């Protein structure tokens, strides 16, 4: 007994009606029946594919949320103390800052700014803005942050390695806050501003629950 | 473009950029599946997020020998979508079972069908250009082999072999990666 020709099976699956002798063969041959059924299924699925070309990507905030989630556990490696090199840099800059302060540099000169947008899990009305001034102060304004039983903390994160971050301080009840950026922190590297929800659990590392994020640009 | 193998090994090595690459490649399919299953965009975004986070934490569990990365991700997405429906059902004090949600009473598509479409569409995208184009004419425009030969200017024999090989490729992929289905037997396949 000859099986049906593979090209013929494909044609039968796509459109053609089997002839009489082909029907007879199919009646008696489980292998050809099986192949034909599978090819018909594939052809049926194939006919539905037109709408699936160029599917829209999910909105970008979905990725931001994924990024912040996967960085969560790894963040528990935040160093408790500044590494010596950074401490030395801080000391040096503090000395320079003392000298500069004498000349009263224009405090309102903005060296970098960021717009903070809510992550996927946060109500869309939340947001904020950040300005970093020439004197190393960060002015941060936030609005509509979700209520928390803990507190909100501000971080600078390295977007290329989300385990690297610097804690800047907490937000109080006011909608705006001024936080000092530790001198020596390279804001070109730590360019991602992050506001997180931190529980009062005595753990100084990032909780992994980011609420707002934005990238500093000069 | 990295193969699934390369992507998998980078992922296992803890390379976050590999997850981003997987997201760029398959995020739209995961999002589409979630939207189809859940019917609302906000839940679909959540499930997309949960899927890739779970893919990251469960990255050691992906074995490229057992299926493609897309198939693996869609499997996770289905489970996450079902979890979401369960909790929605709990929240709403709805007494229907999740199964009732999963088999739409009005004859709409099942999750299995959506997954089937996504994996076959992905395989279409991997076919050689001429093979894919020929198949599209057969599927979407319902053209016969002769008409396809006339439209494309390809010899009839070439059209036949493109369609036969293309169908065989789609079928193989569907049998490996399609949604599990009780009625489908993955019996011995004759070489086409």
Short mmCIF file of C-alpha atoms in Angstrom, two decimals:
data_model
loop_
_atom_site.label_atom_id
_atom_site.label_comp_id
_atom_site.label_asym_id
_atom_site.label_seq_id
_atom_site.Cartn_x
_atom_site.Cartn_y
_atom_site.Cartn_z
CA UNK A 1 0.00 0.00 0.00
CA UNK A 2 1.43 3.37 -1.02
CA UNK A 3 1.06 6.23 1.43
CA UNK A 4 -0.24 9.51 0.12
CA UNK A 5 2.39 11.77 -1.40
CA UNK A 6 3.62 14.38 1.13
CA UNK A 7 2.88 17.26 -1.25
CA UNK A 8 -0.57 15.89 -1.77
CA UNK A 9 -1.16 15.65 1.99
CA UNK A 10 -0.21 19.29 2.37
CA UNK A 11 -2.63 20.26 -0.39
CA UNK A 12 -5.39 18.25 1.23
CA UNK A 13 -4.66 19.98 4.52
CA UNK A 14 -4.76 23.43 2.93
CA UNK A 15 -7.70 23.26 0.58
CA UNK A 16 -8.23 20.27 -1.64
CA UNK A 17 -10.89 17.61 -1.21
CA UNK A 18 -9.57 14.05 -1.26
CA UNK A 19 -10.47 11.98 -4.31
CA UNK A 20 -12.22 8.65 -3.97
CA UNK A 21 -9.14 6.49 -3.92
CA UNK A 22 -7.47 8.92 -1.53
CA UNK A 23 -10.46 8.68 0.80
CA UNK A 24 -10.24 4.92 0.64
CA UNK A 25 -6.59 5.04 1.55
CA UNK A 26 -7.18 7.45 4.43
CA UNK A 27 -9.92 5.21 5.78
CA UNK A 28 -7.50 2.34 6.00
CA UNK A 29 -4.26 4.13 6.96
CA UNK A 30 -3.86 5.57 10.46
CA UNK A 31 -0.46 7.08 9.66
CA UNK A 32 -1.76 9.18 6.78
CA UNK A 33 -4.84 10.15 8.78
CA UNK A 34 -2.65 11.26 11.64
CA UNK A 35 -0.40 13.31 9.36
CA UNK A 36 -3.33 14.91 7.61
CA UNK A 37 -4.99 15.82 10.91
CA UNK A 38 -1.79 17.43 12.20
CA UNK A 39 -1.24 19.34 8.96
CA UNK A 40 -4.84 20.55 9.00
CA UNK A 41 -4.35 21.79 12.55
CA UNK A 42 -1.21 23.63 11.49
CA UNK A 43 -2.98 25.10 8.48
CA UNK A 44 -5.85 26.19 10.72
CA UNK A 45 -3.47 27.90 13.12
CA UNK A 46 -1.57 29.36 10.17
CA UNK A 47 -4.70 31.03 8.85
CA UNK A 48 -5.07 32.85 12.18
CA UNK A 49 -1.59 34.32 12.22
CA UNK A 50 -2.21 37.45 10.24
CA UNK A 51 -2.97 39.54 13.31
CA UNK A 52 0.10 38.31 15.12
CA UNK A 53 2.66 39.98 12.97
CA UNK A 54 4.15 43.03 14.68
CA UNK A 55 2.56 42.49 18.08
CA UNK A 56 2.88 45.65 20.19
CA UNK A 57 5.52 45.51 22.90
CA UNK A 58 4.37 45.95 26.48
CA UNK A 59 4.71 49.51 27.78
CA UNK A 60 8.15 50.49 29.00
CA UNK A 61 7.11 50.80 32.64
CA UNK A 62 6.59 47.02 32.68
CA UNK A 63 10.28 46.57 32.06
CA UNK A 64 11.18 49.15 34.71
CA UNK A 65 9.14 47.16 37.22
CA UNK A 66 10.83 43.91 36.20
CA UNK A 67 14.21 45.56 36.50
CA UNK A 68 13.52 46.81 39.98
CA UNK A 69 12.10 43.45 41.09
CA UNK A 70 14.99 41.36 39.89
CA UNK A 71 17.43 43.75 41.50
CA UNK A 72 15.64 43.36 44.84
CA UNK A 73 17.37 40.42 46.50
CA UNK A 74 20.78 41.33 45.11
CA UNK A 75 20.50 44.74 46.65
CA UNK A 76 20.92 43.28 50.06
CA UNK A 77 24.62 43.68 49.50
CA UNK A 78 24.73 47.39 50.07
CA UNK A 79 27.91 48.22 51.90
CA UNK A 80 27.37 49.54 55.40
CA UNK A 81 30.25 51.91 55.17
CA UNK A 82 31.72 53.93 52.38
CA UNK A 83 34.65 52.18 50.81
CA UNK A 84 37.96 53.86 51.72
CA UNK A 85 38.52 55.42 48.30
CA UNK A 86 35.13 57.05 48.44
CA UNK A 87 35.67 58.17 52.01
CA UNK A 88 38.93 59.80 50.97
CA UNK A 89 37.18 61.50 48.07
CA UNK A 90 34.49 62.74 50.42
CA UNK A 91 37.12 64.17 52.76
CA UNK A 92 38.88 65.89 49.86
CA UNK A 93 35.68 67.36 48.48
CA UNK A 94 34.52 68.48 51.92
CA UNK A 95 37.79 70.39 52.23
CA UNK A 96 37.29 71.97 48.80
CA UNK A 97 33.66 72.69 49.56
CA UNK A 98 34.73 74.58 52.64
CA UNK A 99 36.95 76.77 50.49
CA UNK A 100 34.28 77.27 47.84
CA UNK A 101 31.63 78.15 50.37
CA UNK A 102 33.68 81.19 51.24
CA UNK A 103 33.03 82.58 47.76
CA UNK A 104 29.29 81.84 47.91
CA UNK A 105 28.84 79.93 44.62
CA UNK A 106 25.36 80.47 43.18
CA UNK A 107 23.38 77.86 45.06
CA UNK A 108 20.51 77.59 42.61
CA UNK A 109 22.61 76.49 39.68
CA UNK A 110 21.09 73.19 38.51
CA UNK A 111 23.65 70.65 37.37
CA UNK A 112 21.29 67.73 36.76
CA UNK A 113 17.58 67.03 36.81
CA UNK A 114 15.21 64.09 36.53
CA UNK A 115 11.50 63.50 36.21
CA UNK A 116 10.25 60.72 38.44
CA UNK A 117 7.59 58.39 37.06
CA UNK A 118 5.68 55.64 38.87
CA UNK A 119 6.49 51.97 38.45
CA UNK A 120 3.84 49.55 37.24
CA UNK A 121 2.59 48.69 40.70
CA UNK A 122 2.15 52.31 41.71
CA UNK A 123 -0.90 54.48 40.91
CA UNK A 124 -0.29 56.46 37.76
CA UNK A 125 -0.92 59.78 39.53
CA UNK A 126 2.28 59.43 41.55
CA UNK A 127 5.37 61.22 40.35
CA UNK A 128 7.96 63.80 41.15
CA UNK A 129 10.94 65.77 40.03
CA UNK A 130 14.54 66.12 41.09
CA UNK A 131 17.07 68.89 40.74
CA UNK A 132 20.67 68.55 41.76
CA UNK A 133 22.26 71.88 42.53
CA UNK A 134 25.83 72.94 42.08
CA UNK A 135 26.36 72.87 45.82
CA UNK A 136 25.64 69.11 45.95
CA UNK A 137 22.10 69.41 47.33
CA UNK A 138 19.33 67.39 45.77
CA UNK A 139 15.92 69.04 45.81
CA UNK A 140 13.25 66.41 45.39
CA UNK A 141 9.53 66.95 45.08
CA UNK A 142 7.08 64.06 45.11
CA UNK A 143 3.32 63.81 44.80
CA UNK A 144 0.69 61.14 45.39
CA UNK A 145 3.06 58.54 46.78
CA UNK A 146 1.16 55.51 48.12
CA UNK A 147 0.71 55.57 51.87
CA UNK A 148 3.17 53.42 53.72
CA UNK A 149 3.50 52.01 57.20
CA UNK A 150 7.24 52.48 56.77
CA UNK A 151 9.02 55.37 55.10
CA UNK A 152 10.19 56.54 51.70
CA UNK A 153 13.88 56.51 50.91
CA UNK A 154 15.77 58.11 48.04
CA UNK A 155 18.56 56.29 46.24
CA UNK A 156 20.98 56.84 43.40
CA UNK A 157 21.45 53.63 41.44
CA UNK A 158 23.88 52.56 38.75
CA UNK A 159 21.58 51.61 35.85
CA UNK A 160 24.22 49.28 34.43
CA UNK A 161 24.53 47.34 37.65
CA UNK A 162 21.41 47.61 39.73
CA UNK A 163 23.15 46.16 42.77
CA UNK A 164 25.21 49.34 43.07
CA UNK A 165 23.50 52.19 44.84
CA UNK A 166 23.86 55.03 47.27
CA UNK A 167 21.24 55.87 49.88
CA UNK A 168 20.59 59.62 50.07
CA UNK A 169 18.06 59.80 52.86
CA UNK A 170 14.39 59.71 53.78
CA UNK A 171 11.47 61.78 52.65
CA UNK A 172 9.53 63.37 55.45
CA UNK A 173 5.90 64.37 55.33
CA UNK A 174 6.57 67.42 53.21
CA UNK A 175 6.09 67.23 49.45
CA UNK A 176 9.60 68.54 48.93
CA UNK A 177 12.84 67.68 50.58
CA UNK A 178 16.46 68.68 50.29
CA UNK A 179 18.98 65.86 50.60
CA UNK A 180 22.74 66.12 50.37
CA UNK A 181 24.38 64.01 47.68
CA UNK A 182 27.52 62.56 49.25
CA UNK A 183 30.49 64.24 47.64
CA UNK A 184 32.48 61.96 45.38
CA UNK A 185 29.41 60.15 44.08
CA UNK A 186 29.68 60.04 40.31
CA UNK A 187 26.25 61.08 39.11
CA UNK A 188 27.12 60.05 35.57
CA UNK A 189 27.34 56.52 36.87
CA UNK A 190 24.71 56.63 39.61
CA UNK A 191 22.25 58.31 37.32
CA UNK A 192 19.04 56.53 38.27
CA UNK A 193 17.03 58.24 41.01
CA UNK A 194 14.85 55.78 42.89
CA UNK A 195 12.27 56.34 45.62
CA UNK A 196 11.48 53.19 47.55
CA UNK A 197 9.02 52.09 50.19
CA UNK A 198 11.00 50.86 53.18
CA UNK A 199 9.55 48.98 56.14
CA UNK A 200 10.72 49.76 59.67
CA UNK A 201 12.58 46.48 59.86
CA UNK A 202 15.99 47.74 60.84
CA UNK A 203 17.39 46.57 57.51
CA UNK A 204 19.20 49.46 55.88
CA UNK A 205 19.28 47.87 52.44
CA UNK A 206 16.83 48.58 49.65
CA UNK A 207 13.53 46.79 50.20
CA UNK A 208 13.21 46.01 46.50
CA UNK A 209 9.94 47.94 46.40
CA UNK A 210 10.63 50.88 44.15
CA UNK A 211 7.85 53.41 43.71
CA UNK A 212 9.27 56.11 41.47
CA UNK A 213 12.21 56.29 39.15
CA UNK A 214 13.85 58.76 36.84
CA UNK A 215 17.16 59.26 35.10
CA UNK A 216 19.35 62.26 35.82
CA UNK A 217 20.31 64.36 32.86
CA UNK A 218 22.38 67.49 32.88
CA UNK B 1 20.63 37.21 17.28
CA UNK B 2 21.59 34.87 20.09
CA UNK B 3 20.16 31.39 19.99
CA UNK B 4 18.01 30.17 22.86
CA UNK B 5 21.02 28.15 24.00
CA UNK B 6 23.25 31.19 24.29
CA UNK B 7 20.55 33.23 25.92
CA UNK B 8 19.83 30.45 28.39
CA UNK B 9 23.44 30.11 29.41
CA UNK B 10 23.81 33.86 29.85
CA UNK B 11 20.62 33.88 31.87
CA UNK B 12 21.82 31.07 34.10
CA UNK B 13 25.03 32.99 34.60
CA UNK B 14 22.98 35.81 36.11
CA UNK B 15 23.32 38.23 33.19
CA UNK B 16 20.45 40.70 33.46
CA UNK B 17 20.99 41.78 29.87
CA UNK B 18 20.03 38.29 28.75
CA UNK B 19 16.68 38.75 30.45
CA UNK B 20 16.29 42.04 28.64
CA UNK B 21 17.10 40.30 25.35
CA UNK B 22 14.47 37.65 26.08
CA UNK B 23 12.03 40.41 26.96
CA UNK B 24 12.74 42.30 23.75
CA UNK B 25 12.23 39.15 21.75
CA UNK B 26 9.23 37.63 23.51
CA UNK B 27 7.71 40.33 25.72
CA UNK B 28 5.11 41.19 23.10
CA UNK B 29 3.98 37.55 22.82
CA UNK B 30 3.73 37.18 26.60
CA UNK B 31 1.80 40.45 26.83
CA UNK B 32 -0.53 39.36 24.03
CA UNK B 33 -1.24 36.03 25.72
CA UNK B 34 -1.93 37.74 29.04
CA UNK B 35 -4.29 40.23 27.42
CA UNK B 36 -6.14 37.44 25.66
CA UNK B 37 -6.51 35.43 28.83
CA UNK B 38 -7.30 38.21 31.25
CA UNK B 39 -9.12 40.61 29.04
CA UNK B 40 -7.77 43.75 30.60
CA UNK B 41 -4.62 45.63 30.05
CA UNK B 42 -3.62 46.42 33.61
CA UNK B 43 -3.74 42.77 34.67
CA UNK B 44 -1.92 41.80 31.50
CA UNK B 45 0.88 44.22 32.30
CA UNK B 46 1.14 42.79 35.81
CA UNK B 47 1.24 39.23 34.50
CA UNK B 48 3.90 40.17 31.96
CA UNK B 49 5.96 41.61 34.78
CA UNK B 50 5.41 38.57 37.00
CA UNK B 51 6.32 36.26 34.14
CA UNK B 52 9.71 37.79 33.50
CA UNK B 53 10.49 38.14 37.20
CA UNK B 54 9.62 34.44 37.61
CA UNK B 55 11.73 33.61 34.57
CA UNK B 56 14.62 35.38 36.25
CA UNK B 57 14.26 33.69 39.61
CA UNK B 58 13.56 30.33 37.96
CA UNK B 59 16.19 30.68 35.27
CA UNK B 60 17.99 27.52 36.32
CA UNK B 61 14.85 25.59 35.43
CA UNK B 62 14.94 26.38 31.72
CA UNK B 63 16.38 23.62 29.58
CA UNK B 64 16.80 24.52 25.89
CA UNK B 65 16.76 20.81 25.08
CA UNK B 66 13.15 20.53 26.18
CA UNK B 67 11.66 23.44 24.31
CA UNK B 68 12.23 26.96 23.09
CA UNK B 69 12.50 29.95 25.37
CA UNK B 70 9.23 31.31 24.02
CA UNK B 71 7.44 28.07 24.90
CA UNK B 72 8.90 28.21 28.38
CA UNK B 73 7.92 31.85 28.91
CA UNK B 74 4.38 31.28 27.62
CA UNK B 75 4.04 28.36 30.03
CA UNK B 76 4.99 30.62 32.94
CA UNK B 77 2.65 33.34 31.68
CA UNK B 78 -0.28 30.92 31.53
CA UNK B 79 0.30 29.85 35.11
CA UNK B 80 0.58 33.45 36.27
CA UNK B 81 -2.59 34.37 34.42
CA UNK B 82 -4.43 31.47 36.04
CA UNK B 83 -3.18 32.56 39.46
CA UNK B 84 -4.46 36.03 38.71
CA UNK B 85 -7.89 34.70 37.73
CA UNK B 86 -8.02 32.61 40.89
CA UNK B 87 -7.30 35.55 43.11
CA UNK B 88 -9.75 37.70 41.17
CA UNK B 89 -12.34 34.99 41.65
CA UNK B 90 -11.58 34.94 45.38
CA UNK B 91 -11.78 38.69 45.58
CA UNK B 92 -15.08 38.79 43.79
CA UNK B 93 -16.45 35.89 45.78
CA UNK B 94 -17.23 34.37 42.46
CA UNK B 95 -18.25 30.78 42.77
CA UNK B 96 -17.34 29.74 39.27
CA UNK B 97 -14.25 27.69 39.03
CA UNK B 98 -11.19 28.87 37.22
CA UNK B 99 -11.80 26.14 34.70
CA UNK B 100 -14.98 27.91 33.76
CA UNK B 101 -12.96 31.04 33.06
CA UNK B 102 -10.50 29.09 31.02
CA UNK B 103 -13.06 27.54 28.71
CA UNK B 104 -15.00 30.48 27.39
CA UNK B 105 -18.63 29.47 27.02
CA UNK B 106 -19.25 31.59 23.95
CA UNK B 107 -16.82 29.63 21.81
CA UNK B 108 -14.01 32.12 22.11
CA UNK B 109 -10.49 30.85 21.86
CA UNK B 110 -8.93 28.77 24.61
CA UNK B 111 -5.53 29.56 26.17
CA UNK B 112 -4.17 26.53 24.34
CA UNK B 113 -5.20 28.01 21.03
CA UNK B 114 -3.56 31.35 21.80
CA UNK B 115 -0.32 29.62 22.81
CA UNK B 116 -0.46 27.50 19.65
CA UNK B 117 -0.80 30.60 17.53
CA UNK B 118 2.07 32.38 19.26
CA UNK B 119 4.54 29.53 18.90
CA UNK B 120 3.59 28.89 15.29
CA UNK B 121 3.82 32.62 14.54
CA UNK B 122 7.27 32.65 16.14
CA UNK B 123 8.34 29.72 13.97
CA UNK B 124 6.98 31.50 10.89
CA UNK B 125 9.28 34.35 11.74
CA UNK B 126 12.24 31.98 11.76
CA UNK B 127 11.57 30.44 8.35
CA UNK B 128 13.67 31.49 5.39
CA UNK B 129 12.10 34.54 3.78
CA UNK B 130 10.90 32.87 0.58
CA UNK B 131 9.45 29.89 2.46
CA UNK B 132 7.60 32.20 4.82
CA UNK B 133 6.25 34.38 2.05
CA UNK B 134 5.00 31.34 0.15
CA UNK B 135 3.23 30.00 3.24
CA UNK B 136 1.63 33.36 3.93
CA UNK B 137 0.13 33.37 0.46
CA UNK B 138 -1.29 29.92 1.10
CA UNK B 139 -2.59 30.74 4.60
CA UNK B 140 -3.77 34.31 4.35
CA UNK B 141 -4.69 34.66 0.71
CA UNK B 142 -5.88 31.11 0.24
CA UNK B 143 -3.97 30.77 -2.99
CA UNK B 144 -3.36 27.41 -4.64
CA UNK B 145 0.15 26.26 -5.44
CA UNK B 146 -0.38 27.26 -9.07
CA UNK B 147 -1.58 30.72 -8.15
CA UNK B 148 1.34 31.19 -5.77
CA UNK B 149 3.74 30.20 -8.54
CA UNK B 150 2.08 32.75 -10.82
CA UNK B 151 2.17 35.52 -8.19
CA UNK B 152 5.73 34.96 -7.06
CA UNK B 153 7.26 33.85 -10.34
CA UNK B 154 8.75 30.83 -8.58
CA UNK B 155 8.70 27.46 -10.34
CA UNK B 156 5.82 25.26 -9.23
CA UNK B 157 8.22 22.65 -7.84
CA UNK B 158 9.86 25.30 -5.65
CA UNK B 159 6.51 26.51 -4.35
CA UNK B 160 5.55 22.95 -3.46
CA UNK B 161 8.76 22.26 -1.62
CA UNK B 162 8.63 25.61 0.25
CA UNK B 163 5.14 24.84 1.44
CA UNK B 164 5.88 21.24 2.32
CA UNK B 165 9.02 22.16 4.27
CA UNK B 166 7.43 25.19 5.84
CA UNK B 167 4.45 23.18 7.03
CA UNK B 168 6.76 20.49 8.38
CA UNK B 169 8.74 23.10 10.31
CA UNK B 170 5.62 24.68 11.78
CA UNK B 171 4.23 21.30 12.69
CA UNK B 172 7.42 20.20 14.43
CA UNK B 173 7.58 23.38 16.45
CA UNK B 174 3.91 23.20 17.33
CA UNK B 175 4.29 19.64 18.58
CA UNK B 176 7.27 20.62 20.73
CA UNK B 177 6.05 23.94 22.05
CA UNK B 178 2.31 24.14 21.56
CA UNK B 179 0.04 24.09 24.56
CA UNK B 180 -0.46 20.60 25.93
CA UNK B 181 -3.71 19.18 24.69
CA UNK B 182 -5.34 15.92 25.66
CA UNK B 183 -6.72 15.30 22.23
CA UNK B 184 -3.47 15.72 20.43
CA UNK B 185 -1.32 12.67 20.06
CA UNK B 186 2.28 13.24 19.21
CA UNK B 187 2.61 10.04 17.30
CA UNK B 188 5.37 9.02 14.98
CA UNK B 189 5.76 11.59 12.27
CA UNK B 190 6.58 10.59 8.78
CA UNK B 191 9.36 12.56 7.19
CA UNK B 192 7.79 15.09 4.90
#
